[in-house]
């Protein structure tokens, strides 16, 4: 067992840290206020290889491992979780889904542009009445021979407005339950595919989240991913990897808030000394550091499982469950350590606290992670 990062991993981490400091930090508060994220920054992340981190270079990707992926996610998330969710969804849910389960034609047509950041992707599973209960898909995809016709609504879709490629999960044969669900590649601009207004959110406000409407959208048969009825398993397998990305995002949010709180506590004086010298603050720092390190070990273990070809359904669920809890609890503590300044936007911790909440909700709520973990434990 070796807990050291390789030289290559350290270089990748430092490149992501440098990018986050020089490119993401300036303007992060303004982007949060305005709910925007410029295409220019997405393009730069693409140039650095962050949009297709684990994709084979023959499809335009960076060919890195999952450890590199979580290192990049942690560093980006310390500064801007809106940027990192774009990276996570594009990498784990869209690029991975296409590379692992798509046809060669689908990879050539879609993956090559998604992996470089020339195009952006979205993953469309959630519906008004099918969030956690993902088998209850109301969106239909009727088989018309050489094409499918999709009708329905998808909610809370990350990258919903800015994407070029949408992976859409829909019910083809209700009688077959989850075995009648398929996944489709839908392109922006296909007739009948409409993008609703941007949601006004608590956190990750720079990332765009939309409701999508499908009214008789004709999708060619060659755009179905996998065998007929593979769609639910496609979603579950893809989400297992996505949860590693979101776990790393939560870790980064927690670590970013901790680093700010530590620095502040060494500068701010009260009762004649820096506040880190007061046990009330020092013990908070000790708890934060310990919990963040534990979350990092779970995140790394999940990524390592993926790299080793091990099953990572449980390790990704545990990493996400724990890291998101740590992110929520310790961003609140970081605000507390900052006192009145913590409540003010320019100190960044209030944004990190708002951003932390979604990590307990998307890509499977904490309650869903407990279902996955408990089922795995009972089966063992
Ligand atoms: N890999 C492969 N197959 C899997 C699987 C996995 N990880 N998990 C389940 N399956 C299979 C099961 O084996 C079963 O197939 P068989 O009947 O052939 O054996 C089938 O899928 C149905 O499984 P379950 O009976 O376990 O289904 P369930 O209704 O009990 O639900 C669940 C399981 C884990 C709760 C699942 O519904 C789930 O994960 N829900 C949460 C969905 C979610 O994460 N949504 C997030 C939205 S996406 C998002 O947030 C993206 C974004 O924009 C950021």
Tab-separated table of N, CA, C and O in Angstrom, residues 8 25 79 113 123 158 165 236 346:
chain	number	residue	atom	x	y	z
A	8	UNK	N	3.729	12.187	-11.617
A	8	UNK	CA	2.762	12.592	-12.642
A	8	UNK	C	1.466	13.115	-11.998
A	8	UNK	O	0.930	14.149	-12.405
A	25	UNK	N	-10.439	31.761	-9.948
A	25	UNK	CA	-10.654	32.648	-8.793
A	25	UNK	C	-11.076	34.071	-9.202
A	25	UNK	O	-12.064	34.590	-8.661
A	79	UNK	N	-12.158	26.213	-5.518
A	79	UNK	CA	-12.355	27.596	-5.939
A	79	UNK	C	-13.735	27.801	-6.558
A	79	UNK	O	-14.433	28.764	-6.244
A	113	UNK	N	-15.602	15.270	-29.966
A	113	UNK	CA	-15.777	16.714	-29.690
A	113	UNK	C	-16.047	16.978	-28.201
A	113	UNK	O	-15.668	18.022	-27.669
A	123	UNK	N	-26.681	15.061	-19.056
A	123	UNK	CA	-27.202	13.725	-18.746
A	123	UNK	C	-28.622	13.907	-18.221
A	123	UNK	O	-28.819	14.571	-17.197
A	158	UNK	N	-28.150	19.651	-15.404
A	158	UNK	CA	-26.882	20.388	-15.392
A	158	UNK	C	-26.379	20.547	-16.825
A	158	UNK	O	-26.480	19.608	-17.621
A	165	UNK	N	-24.867	18.087	-26.777
A	165	UNK	CA	-25.254	16.671	-26.816
A	165	UNK	C	-25.943	16.316	-25.499
A	165	UNK	O	-25.423	16.624	-24.422
A	236	UNK	N	-27.404	3.625	-14.323
A	236	UNK	CA	-26.840	3.222	-13.029
A	236	UNK	C	-25.317	3.077	-13.094
A	236	UNK	O	-24.584	3.529	-12.216
A	346	UNK	N	-17.344	38.494	-0.107
A	346	UNK	CA	-15.943	38.604	-0.532
A	346	UNK	C	-15.022	37.616	0.185
A	346	UNK	O	-13.897	37.402	-0.236
